[in-house]
Amino acid sequence: DADVTQTPRNRITKTGKRIMLECSQTKGHDRMYWYRQDPGLGLQLIYYSFDVKDINKGEISDGYSVSRQAQAKFSLSLESAIPNQTALYFCATSDPSGTGNEQFFGPGTRLTVL
Amino acid sequence: QQQVKQSPQSLIVQKGGISIINCAYENTAFDYFPWYQQFPGKGPALLIAIRPDVSEKKEGRFTISFNKSAKQFSLHIMDSQPGDSATYFCAAVQEGPWAGNMLTFGGGTRLMVKP
């Protein structure tokens, strides 16, 4: 019963396809984040949301879009996938009023774009 | 330009040895420095963190050393164990109600502890 879940865990797709990655959380946190992880580059922020009505671009938002359907759900879409979007994608949550700066990460989605 | 630079990219240590991972940052507005640990197939998880008002923080076998003037901080793992084999990320945060807990990550260090 993980607090932050991501679906799918693995996905292989072709160039030009639309892909949606989903994130759900049971932590009750308002803040949610999407990161991508590439070897040697650490985690780079794609988008973040401080509440249901708030969406902000991160450092690498080009080619991505997001939707915050509810406090517990934050989806990442690739409208037209390209091979250099092959990466590990992580969703995270935080609660500054509770656990401060700590972010809680999901298990990740491994995406391969052929 | 990476605001937080981490080295080395990979590290092999014998069981019982000391693992040392270094990070350097650019932005002097950073005021919270966490380390995250990531096991294969898992997301990163907070390991230990420090604020710049202290030069060292220790939790069990894990110690952060912080040098504010040099804008550097490091993670030391004493008596390294095979179970410590993981990827370690340093990060930096600029705190404040408007800052949003934004983590700036280093590039990661893959640690392998040999039995």
PDB file of N, CA and C in Angstrom, chain B residues 16-103:
ATOM      1  N   GLY B  16      33.158  -2.171   4.887  1.00  0.00           N
ATOM      2  CA  GLY B  16      33.873  -1.638   6.039  1.00  0.00           C
ATOM      3  C   GLY B  16      34.610  -0.345   5.762  1.00  0.00           C
ATOM      4  N   GLY B  17      34.720   0.021   4.512  1.00  0.00           N
ATOM      5  CA  GLY B  17      35.424   1.243   4.145  1.00  0.00           C
ATOM      6  C   GLY B  17      34.551   2.482   4.283  1.00  0.00           C
ATOM      7  N   ILE B  18      35.137   3.626   3.963  1.00  0.00           N
ATOM      8  CA  ILE B  18      34.414   4.896   4.020  1.00  0.00           C
ATOM      9  C   ILE B  18      34.079   5.339   2.595  1.00  0.00           C
ATOM     10  N   SER B  19      32.809   5.648   2.375  1.00  0.00           N
ATOM     11  CA  SER B  19      32.372   6.179   1.073  1.00  0.00           C
ATOM     12  C   SER B  19      32.218   7.685   1.222  1.00  0.00           C
ATOM     13  N   ILE B  20      32.768   8.423   0.259  1.00  0.00           N
ATOM     14  CA  ILE B  20      32.687   9.883   0.307  1.00  0.00           C
ATOM     15  C   ILE B  20      32.172  10.406  -1.027  1.00  0.00           C
ATOM     16  N   ILE B  21      31.114  11.184  -0.958  1.00  0.00           N
ATOM     17  CA  ILE B  21      30.509  11.780  -2.148  1.00  0.00           C
ATOM     18  C   ILE B  21      30.469  13.289  -1.936  1.00  0.00           C
ATOM     19  N   ASN B  22      30.883  14.028  -2.949  1.00  0.00           N
ATOM     20  CA  ASN B  22      31.014  15.471  -2.826  1.00  0.00           C
ATOM     21  C   ASN B  22      30.045  16.234  -3.718  1.00  0.00           C
ATOM     22  N   CYS B  23      29.609  17.380  -3.219  1.00  0.00           N
ATOM     23  CA  CYS B  23      28.748  18.252  -4.009  1.00  0.00           C
ATOM     24  C   CYS B  23      29.174  19.698  -3.837  1.00  0.00           C
ATOM     25  N   ALA B  24      29.010  20.474  -4.898  1.00  0.00           N
ATOM     26  CA  ALA B  24      29.298  21.895  -4.872  1.00  0.00           C
ATOM     27  C   ALA B  24      28.107  22.631  -5.476  1.00  0.00           C
ATOM     28  N   TYR B  25      27.789  23.776  -4.921  1.00  0.00           N
ATOM     29  CA  TYR B  25      26.642  24.523  -5.426  1.00  0.00           C
ATOM     30  C   TYR B  25      27.044  25.947  -5.786  1.00  0.00           C
ATOM     31  N   GLU B  26      26.197  26.557  -6.610  1.00  0.00           N
ATOM     32  CA  GLU B  26      26.473  27.909  -7.101  1.00  0.00           C
ATOM     33  C   GLU B  26      25.670  28.979  -6.358  1.00  0.00           C
ATOM     34  N   ASN B  27      24.414  28.681  -6.123  1.00  0.00           N
ATOM     35  CA  ASN B  27      23.472  29.693  -5.651  1.00  0.00           C
ATOM     36  C   ASN B  27      23.566  29.864  -4.135  1.00  0.00           C
ATOM     37  N   THR B  28      24.028  31.008  -3.684  1.00  0.00           N
ATOM     38  CA  THR B  28      24.190  31.245  -2.251  1.00  0.00           C
ATOM     39  C   THR B  28      22.856  31.409  -1.527  1.00  0.00           C
ATOM     40  N   ALA B  29      21.760  31.457  -2.273  1.00  0.00           N
ATOM     41  CA  ALA B  29      20.439  31.536  -1.641  1.00  0.00           C
ATOM     42  C   ALA B  29      19.947  30.168  -1.162  1.00  0.00           C
ATOM     43  N   PHE B  30      20.605  29.099  -1.591  1.00  0.00           N
ATOM     44  CA  PHE B  30      20.233  27.773  -1.090  1.00  0.00           C
ATOM     45  C   PHE B  30      20.454  27.728   0.425  1.00  0.00           C
ATOM     46  N   ASP B  31      19.482  27.158   1.129  1.00  0.00           N
ATOM     47  CA  ASP B  31      19.626  27.125   2.582  1.00  0.00           C
ATOM     48  C   ASP B  31      19.159  25.825   3.212  1.00  0.00           C
ATOM     49  N   TYR B  32      19.067  24.789   2.419  1.00  0.00           N
ATOM     50  CA  TYR B  32      18.719  23.462   2.947  1.00  0.00           C
ATOM     51  C   TYR B  32      19.299  22.458   1.976  1.00  0.00           C
ATOM     52  N   PHE B  33      20.024  21.467   2.520  1.00  0.00           N
ATOM     53  CA  PHE B  33      20.792  20.568   1.654  1.00  0.00           C
ATOM     54  C   PHE B  33      20.508  19.115   2.053  1.00  0.00           C
ATOM     55  N   PRO B  34      19.607  18.459   1.319  1.00  0.00           N
ATOM     56  CA  PRO B  34      19.297  17.059   1.615  1.00  0.00           C
ATOM     57  C   PRO B  34      20.087  16.094   0.736  1.00  0.00           C
ATOM     58  N   TRP B  35      20.207  14.889   1.223  1.00  0.00           N
ATOM     59  CA  TRP B  35      20.723  13.778   0.427  1.00  0.00           C
ATOM     60  C   TRP B  35      19.606  12.752   0.288  1.00  0.00           C
ATOM     61  N   TYR B  36      19.438  12.262  -0.952  1.00  0.00           N
ATOM     62  CA  TYR B  36      18.460  11.231  -1.223  1.00  0.00           C
ATOM     63  C   TYR B  36      19.182   9.950  -1.628  1.00  0.00           C
ATOM     64  N   GLN B  37      18.584   8.834  -1.234  1.00  0.00           N
ATOM     65  CA  GLN B  37      19.129   7.510  -1.536  1.00  0.00           C
ATOM     66  C   GLN B  37      18.120   6.784  -2.420  1.00  0.00           C
ATOM     67  N   GLN B  38      18.609   6.163  -3.492  1.00  0.00           N
ATOM     68  CA  GLN B  38      17.707   5.472  -4.408  1.00  0.00           C
ATOM     69  C   GLN B  38      18.219   4.059  -4.668  1.00  0.00           C
ATOM     70  N   PHE B  39      17.391   3.073  -4.337  1.00  0.00           N
ATOM     71  CA  PHE B  39      17.689   1.683  -4.660  1.00  0.00           C
ATOM     72  C   PHE B  39      17.103   1.352  -6.023  1.00  0.00           C
ATOM     73  N   PRO B  40      17.682   0.348  -6.709  1.00  0.00           N
ATOM     74  CA  PRO B  40      17.181  -0.017  -8.041  1.00  0.00           C
ATOM     75  C   PRO B  40      15.689  -0.321  -8.016  1.00  0.00           C
ATOM     76  N   GLY B  41      14.971   0.238  -8.974  1.00  0.00           N
ATOM     77  CA  GLY B  41      13.546  -0.012  -9.080  1.00  0.00           C
ATOM     78  C   GLY B  41      12.687   0.788  -8.108  1.00  0.00           C
ATOM     79  N   LYS B  42      13.302   1.682  -7.382  1.00  0.00           N
ATOM     80  CA  LYS B  42      12.575   2.496  -6.394  1.00  0.00           C
ATOM     81  C   LYS B  42      12.781   3.972  -6.670  1.00  0.00           C
ATOM     82  N   GLY B  43      11.910   4.777  -6.092  1.00  0.00           N
ATOM     83  CA  GLY B  43      12.122   6.208  -6.149  1.00  0.00           C
ATOM     84  C   GLY B  43      13.099   6.657  -5.069  1.00  0.00           C
ATOM     85  N   PRO B  44      13.685   7.831  -5.226  1.00  0.00           N
ATOM     86  CA  PRO B  44      14.584   8.353  -4.196  1.00  0.00           C
ATOM     87  C   PRO B  44      13.837   8.565  -2.883  1.00  0.00           C
ATOM     88  N   ALA B  45      14.581   8.449  -1.788  1.00  0.00           N
ATOM     89  CA  ALA B  45      14.018   8.683  -0.463  1.00  0.00           C
ATOM     90  C   ALA B  45      15.009   9.496   0.351  1.00  0.00           C
ATOM     91  N   LEU B  46      14.482  10.407   1.165  1.00  0.00           N
ATOM     92  CA  LEU B  46      15.354  11.268   1.969  1.00  0.00           C
ATOM     93  C   LEU B  46      16.187  10.443   2.932  1.00  0.00           C
ATOM     94  N   LEU B  47      17.492  10.724   2.937  1.00  0.00           N
ATOM     95  CA  LEU B  47      18.427   9.999   3.805  1.00  0.00           C
ATOM     96  C   LEU B  47      18.825  10.862   5.004  1.00  0.00           C
ATOM     97  N   ILE B  48      19.291  12.064   4.727  1.00  0.00           N
ATOM     98  CA  ILE B  48      19.787  12.957   5.766  1.00  0.00           C
ATOM     99  C   ILE B  48      19.855  14.353   5.150  1.00  0.00           C
ATOM    100  N   ALA B  49      19.738  15.380   5.994  1.00  0.00           N
ATOM    101  CA  ALA B  49      19.760  16.746   5.464  1.00  0.00           C
ATOM    102  C   ALA B  49      20.437  17.675   6.461  1.00  0.00           C
ATOM    103  N   ILE B  50      20.906  18.811   5.955  1.00  0.00           N
ATOM    104  CA  ILE B  50      21.611  19.773   6.807  1.00  0.00           C
ATOM    105  C   ILE B  50      21.239  21.190   6.397  1.00  0.00           C
ATOM    106  N   ARG B  51      21.290  22.088   7.377  1.00  0.00           N
ATOM    107  CA  ARG B  51      21.161  23.514   7.098  1.00  0.00           C
ATOM    108  C   ARG B  51      22.513  24.162   7.313  1.00  0.00           C
ATOM    109  N   PRO B  52      22.791  25.293   6.656  1.00  0.00           N
ATOM    110  CA  PRO B  52      24.143  25.861   6.676  1.00  0.00           C
ATOM    111  C   PRO B  52      24.558  26.507   7.983  1.00  0.00           C
ATOM    112  N   ASP B  53      23.714  26.462   9.009  1.00  0.00           N
ATOM    113  CA  ASP B  53      24.122  27.030  10.288  1.00  0.00           C
ATOM    114  C   ASP B  53      24.975  26.052  11.099  1.00  0.00           C
ATOM    115  N   VAL B  54      25.127  24.812  10.597  1.00  0.00           N
ATOM    116  CA  VAL B  54      26.009  23.836  11.249  1.00  0.00           C
ATOM    117  C   VAL B  54      26.986  23.297  10.214  1.00  0.00           C
ATOM    118  N   SER B  55      28.123  22.818  10.677  1.00  0.00           N
ATOM    119  CA  SER B  55      29.147  22.333   9.747  1.00  0.00           C
ATOM    120  C   SER B  55      29.102  20.825   9.575  1.00  0.00           C
ATOM    121  N   GLU B  56      28.373  20.151  10.450  1.00  0.00           N
ATOM    122  CA  GLU B  56      28.324  18.699  10.351  1.00  0.00           C
ATOM    123  C   GLU B  56      27.030  18.180  10.955  1.00  0.00           C
ATOM    124  N   LYS B  57      26.505  17.111  10.356  1.00  0.00           N
ATOM    125  CA  LYS B  57      25.347  16.432  10.937  1.00  0.00           C
ATOM    126  C   LYS B  57      25.552  14.935  10.771  1.00  0.00           C
ATOM    127  N   LYS B  58      25.315  14.219  11.836  1.00  0.00           N
ATOM    128  CA  LYS B  58      25.567  12.777  11.825  1.00  0.00           C
ATOM    129  C   LYS B  58      24.298  12.031  12.204  1.00  0.00           C
ATOM    130  N   GLU B  59      23.986  10.991  11.434  1.00  0.00           N
ATOM    131  CA  GLU B  59      22.884  10.099  11.769  1.00  0.00           C
ATOM    132  C   GLU B  59      23.364   8.673  11.519  1.00  0.00           C
ATOM    133  N   GLY B  60      23.680   8.000  12.604  1.00  0.00           N
ATOM    134  CA  GLY B  60      24.199   6.645  12.484  1.00  0.00           C
ATOM    135  C   GLY B  60      25.529   6.631  11.734  1.00  0.00           C
ATOM    136  N   ARG B  61      25.604   5.863  10.648  1.00  0.00           N
ATOM    137  CA  ARG B  61      26.852   5.781   9.891  1.00  0.00           C
ATOM    138  C   ARG B  61      26.962   6.872   8.834  1.00  0.00           C
ATOM    139  N   PHE B  62      25.951   7.695   8.700  1.00  0.00           N
ATOM    140  CA  PHE B  62      25.914   8.725   7.666  1.00  0.00           C
ATOM    141  C   PHE B  62      26.191  10.098   8.265  1.00  0.00           C
ATOM    142  N   THR B  63      27.118  10.837   7.645  1.00  0.00           N
ATOM    143  CA  THR B  63      27.495  12.169   8.111  1.00  0.00           C
ATOM    144  C   THR B  63      27.528  13.114   6.926  1.00  0.00           C
ATOM    145  N   ILE B  64      26.934  14.295   7.100  1.00  0.00           N
ATOM    146  CA  ILE B  64      27.099  15.375   6.128  1.00  0.00           C
ATOM    147  C   ILE B  64      28.094  16.367   6.708  1.00  0.00           C
ATOM    148  N   SER B  65      29.074  16.727   5.883  1.00  0.00           N
ATOM    149  CA  SER B  65      29.989  17.822   6.218  1.00  0.00           C
ATOM    150  C   SER B  65      29.662  18.992   5.310  1.00  0.00           C
ATOM    151  N   PHE B  66      29.615  20.196   5.901  1.00  0.00           N
ATOM    152  CA  PHE B  66      29.180  21.365   5.139  1.00  0.00           C
ATOM    153  C   PHE B  66      30.213  22.476   5.269  1.00  0.00           C
ATOM    154  N   ASN B  67      30.635  23.042   4.138  1.00  0.00           N
ATOM    155  CA  ASN B  67      31.587  24.149   4.117  1.00  0.00           C
ATOM    156  C   ASN B  67      30.932  25.322   3.382  1.00  0.00           C
ATOM    157  N   LYS B  68      30.379  26.241   4.167  1.00  0.00           N
ATOM    158  CA  LYS B  68      29.605  27.333   3.569  1.00  0.00           C
ATOM    159  C   LYS B  68      30.479  28.256   2.719  1.00  0.00           C
ATOM    160  N   SER B  69      31.674  28.561   3.180  1.00  0.00           N
ATOM    161  CA  SER B  69      32.527  29.500   2.442  1.00  0.00           C
ATOM    162  C   SER B  69      32.954  28.924   1.091  1.00  0.00           C
ATOM    163  N   ALA B  70      33.157  27.610   1.051  1.00  0.00           N
ATOM    164  CA  ALA B  70      33.550  26.959  -0.199  1.00  0.00           C
ATOM    165  C   ALA B  70      32.347  26.551  -1.039  1.00  0.00           C
ATOM    166  N   LYS B  71      31.156  26.679  -0.483  1.00  0.00           N
ATOM    167  CA  LYS B  71      29.919  26.254  -1.143  1.00  0.00           C
ATOM    168  C   LYS B  71      30.005  24.786  -1.530  1.00  0.00           C
ATOM    169  N   GLN B  72      30.419  23.974  -0.554  1.00  0.00           N
ATOM    170  CA  GLN B  72      30.555  22.543  -0.799  1.00  0.00           C
ATOM    171  C   GLN B  72      29.973  21.773   0.369  1.00  0.00           C
ATOM    172  N   PHE B  73      29.477  20.584   0.079  1.00  0.00           N
ATOM    173  CA  PHE B  73      29.040  19.686   1.138  1.00  0.00           C
ATOM    174  C   PHE B  73      29.261  18.250   0.678  1.00  0.00           C
ATOM    175  N   SER B  74      29.406  17.370   1.637  1.00  0.00           N
ATOM    176  CA  SER B  74      29.728  15.999   1.276  1.00  0.00           C
ATOM    177  C   SER B  74      29.013  15.020   2.200  1.00  0.00           C
ATOM    178  N   LEU B  75      28.825  13.823   1.681  1.00  0.00           N
ATOM    179  CA  LEU B  75      28.234  12.721   2.431  1.00  0.00           C
ATOM    180  C   LEU B  75      29.318  11.689   2.702  1.00  0.00           C
ATOM    181  N   HIS B  76      29.452  11.313   3.957  1.00  0.00           N
ATOM    182  CA  HIS B  76      30.396  10.278   4.350  1.00  0.00           C
ATOM    183  C   HIS B  76      29.596   9.094   4.889  1.00  0.00           C
ATOM    184  N   ILE B  77      29.870   7.908   4.358  1.00  0.00           N
ATOM    185  CA  ILE B  77      29.239   6.691   4.872  1.00  0.00           C
ATOM    186  C   ILE B  77      30.344   5.869   5.518  1.00  0.00           C
ATOM    187  N   MET B  78      30.278   5.796   6.833  1.00  0.00           N
ATOM    188  CA  MET B  78      31.281   5.042   7.576  1.00  0.00           C
ATOM    189  C   MET B  78      30.913   3.561   7.576  1.00  0.00           C
ATOM    190  N   ASP B  79      31.943   2.707   7.685  1.00  0.00           N
ATOM    191  CA  ASP B  79      31.703   1.256   7.764  1.00  0.00           C
ATOM    192  C   ASP B  79      30.704   0.836   6.678  1.00  0.00           C
ATOM    193  N   SER B  80      31.003   1.174   5.434  1.00  0.00           N
ATOM    194  CA  SER B  80      30.079   0.916   4.331  1.00  0.00           C
ATOM    195  C   SER B  80      29.726  -0.569   4.237  1.00  0.00           C
ATOM    196  N   GLN B  81      28.457  -0.827   3.956  1.00  0.00           N
ATOM    197  CA  GLN B  81      27.928  -2.187   3.869  1.00  0.00           C
ATOM    198  C   GLN B  81      27.347  -2.450   2.481  1.00  0.00           C
ATOM    199  N   PRO B  82      27.311  -3.713   2.058  1.00  0.00           N
ATOM    200  CA  PRO B  82      26.713  -4.018   0.748  1.00  0.00           C
ATOM    201  C   PRO B  82      25.289  -3.473   0.606  1.00  0.00           C
ATOM    202  N   GLY B  83      24.551  -3.418   1.689  1.00  0.00           N
ATOM    203  CA  GLY B  83      23.195  -2.864   1.667  1.00  0.00           C
ATOM    204  C   GLY B  83      23.138  -1.376   1.402  1.00  0.00           C
ATOM    205  N   ASP B  84      24.301  -0.715   1.463  1.00  0.00           N
ATOM    206  CA  ASP B  84      24.358   0.715   1.144  1.00  0.00           C
ATOM    207  C   ASP B  84      24.484   0.941  -0.358  1.00  0.00           C
ATOM    208  N   SER B  85      24.675  -0.122  -1.117  1.00  0.00           N
ATOM    209  CA  SER B  85      24.808  -0.003  -2.574  1.00  0.00           C
ATOM    210  C   SER B  85      23.526   0.591  -3.148  1.00  0.00           C
ATOM    211  N   ALA B  86      23.657   1.745  -3.752  1.00  0.00           N
ATOM    212  CA  ALA B  86      22.503   2.510  -4.220  1.00  0.00           C
ATOM    213  C   ALA B  86      23.032   3.718  -4.988  1.00  0.00           C
ATOM    214  N   THR B  87      22.105   4.490  -5.531  1.00  0.00           N
ATOM    215  CA  THR B  87      22.478   5.770  -6.127  1.00  0.00           C
ATOM    216  C   THR B  87      22.146   6.875  -5.125  1.00  0.00           C
ATOM    217  N   TYR B  88      23.082   7.778  -4.927  1.00  0.00           N
ATOM    218  CA  TYR B  88      22.912   8.875  -3.969  1.00  0.00           C
ATOM    219  C   TYR B  88      22.867  10.207  -4.710  1.00  0.00           C
ATOM    220  N   PHE B  89      21.889  11.009  -4.348  1.00  0.00           N
ATOM    221  CA  PHE B  89      21.743  12.335  -4.942  1.00  0.00           C
ATOM    222  C   PHE B  89      21.870  13.395  -3.858  1.00  0.00           C
ATOM    223  N   CYS B  90      22.729  14.376  -4.084  1.00  0.00           N
ATOM    224  CA  CYS B  90      22.665  15.556  -3.245  1.00  0.00           C
ATOM    225  C   CYS B  90      21.657  16.510  -3.874  1.00  0.00           C
ATOM    226  N   ALA B  91      21.172  17.424  -3.080  1.00  0.00           N
ATOM    227  CA  ALA B  91      20.211  18.400  -3.579  1.00  0.00           C
ATOM    228  C   ALA B  91      20.348  19.680  -2.762  1.00  0.00           C
ATOM    229  N   ALA B  92      19.754  20.736  -3.281  1.00  0.00           N
ATOM    230  CA  ALA B  92      19.753  22.014  -2.581  1.00  0.00           C
ATOM    231  C   ALA B  92      18.381  22.641  -2.736  1.00  0.00           C
ATOM    232  N   VAL B  93      17.964  23.350  -1.696  1.00  0.00           N
ATOM    233  CA  VAL B  93      16.645  23.961  -1.665  1.00  0.00           C
ATOM    234  C   VAL B  93      16.770  25.400  -1.198  1.00  0.00           C
ATOM    235  N   GLN B  94      16.013  26.268  -1.811  1.00  0.00           N
ATOM    236  CA  GLN B  94      15.893  27.635  -1.324  1.00  0.00           C
ATOM    237  C   GLN B  94      14.561  27.714  -0.602  1.00  0.00           C
ATOM    238  N   GLU B  95      14.622  27.873   0.715  1.00  0.00           N
ATOM    239  CA  GLU B  95      13.412  27.831   1.512  1.00  0.00           C
ATOM    240  C   GLU B  95      12.678  29.166   1.478  1.00  0.00           C
ATOM    241  N   GLY B  96      11.460  29.142   2.006  1.00  0.00           N
ATOM    242  CA  GLY B  96      10.657  30.360   2.041  1.00  0.00           C
ATOM    243  C   GLY B  96       9.282  30.062   1.497  1.00  0.00           C
ATOM    244  N   PRO B  97       8.264  30.783   1.919  1.00  0.00           N
ATOM    245  CA  PRO B  97       6.890  30.460   1.513  1.00  0.00           C
ATOM    246  C   PRO B  97       6.667  30.552   0.020  1.00  0.00           C
ATOM    247  N   TRP B  98       7.475  31.341  -0.678  1.00  0.00           N
ATOM    248  CA  TRP B  98       7.299  31.500  -2.118  1.00  0.00           C
ATOM    249  C   TRP B  98       8.166  30.536  -2.910  1.00  0.00           C
ATOM    250  N   ALA B  99       9.101  29.856  -2.227  1.00  0.00           N
ATOM    251  CA  ALA B  99      10.095  29.057  -2.946  1.00  0.00           C
ATOM    252  C   ALA B  99       9.581  27.677  -3.336  1.00  0.00           C
ATOM    253  N   GLY B 100       8.585  27.176  -2.588  1.00  0.00           N
ATOM    254  CA  GLY B 100       7.912  25.966  -3.040  1.00  0.00           C
ATOM    255  C   GLY B 100       8.653  24.664  -2.881  1.00  0.00           C
ATOM    256  N   ASN B 101       9.620  24.584  -1.965  1.00  0.00           N
ATOM    257  CA  ASN B 101      10.343  23.316  -1.747  1.00  0.00           C
ATOM    258  C   ASN B 101      10.978  22.802  -3.015  1.00  0.00           C
ATOM    259  N   MET B 102      11.462  23.674  -3.872  1.00  0.00           N
ATOM    260  CA  MET B 102      12.019  23.213  -5.138  1.00  0.00           C
ATOM    261  C   MET B 102      13.386  22.622  -4.892  1.00  0.00           C
ATOM    262  N   LEU B 103      13.524  21.349  -5.256  1.00  0.00           N
ATOM    263  CA  LEU B 103      14.792  20.651  -5.126  1.00  0.00           C
ATOM    264  C   LEU B 103      15.605  20.809  -6.402  1.00  0.00           C
TER     265      LEU B 103
END
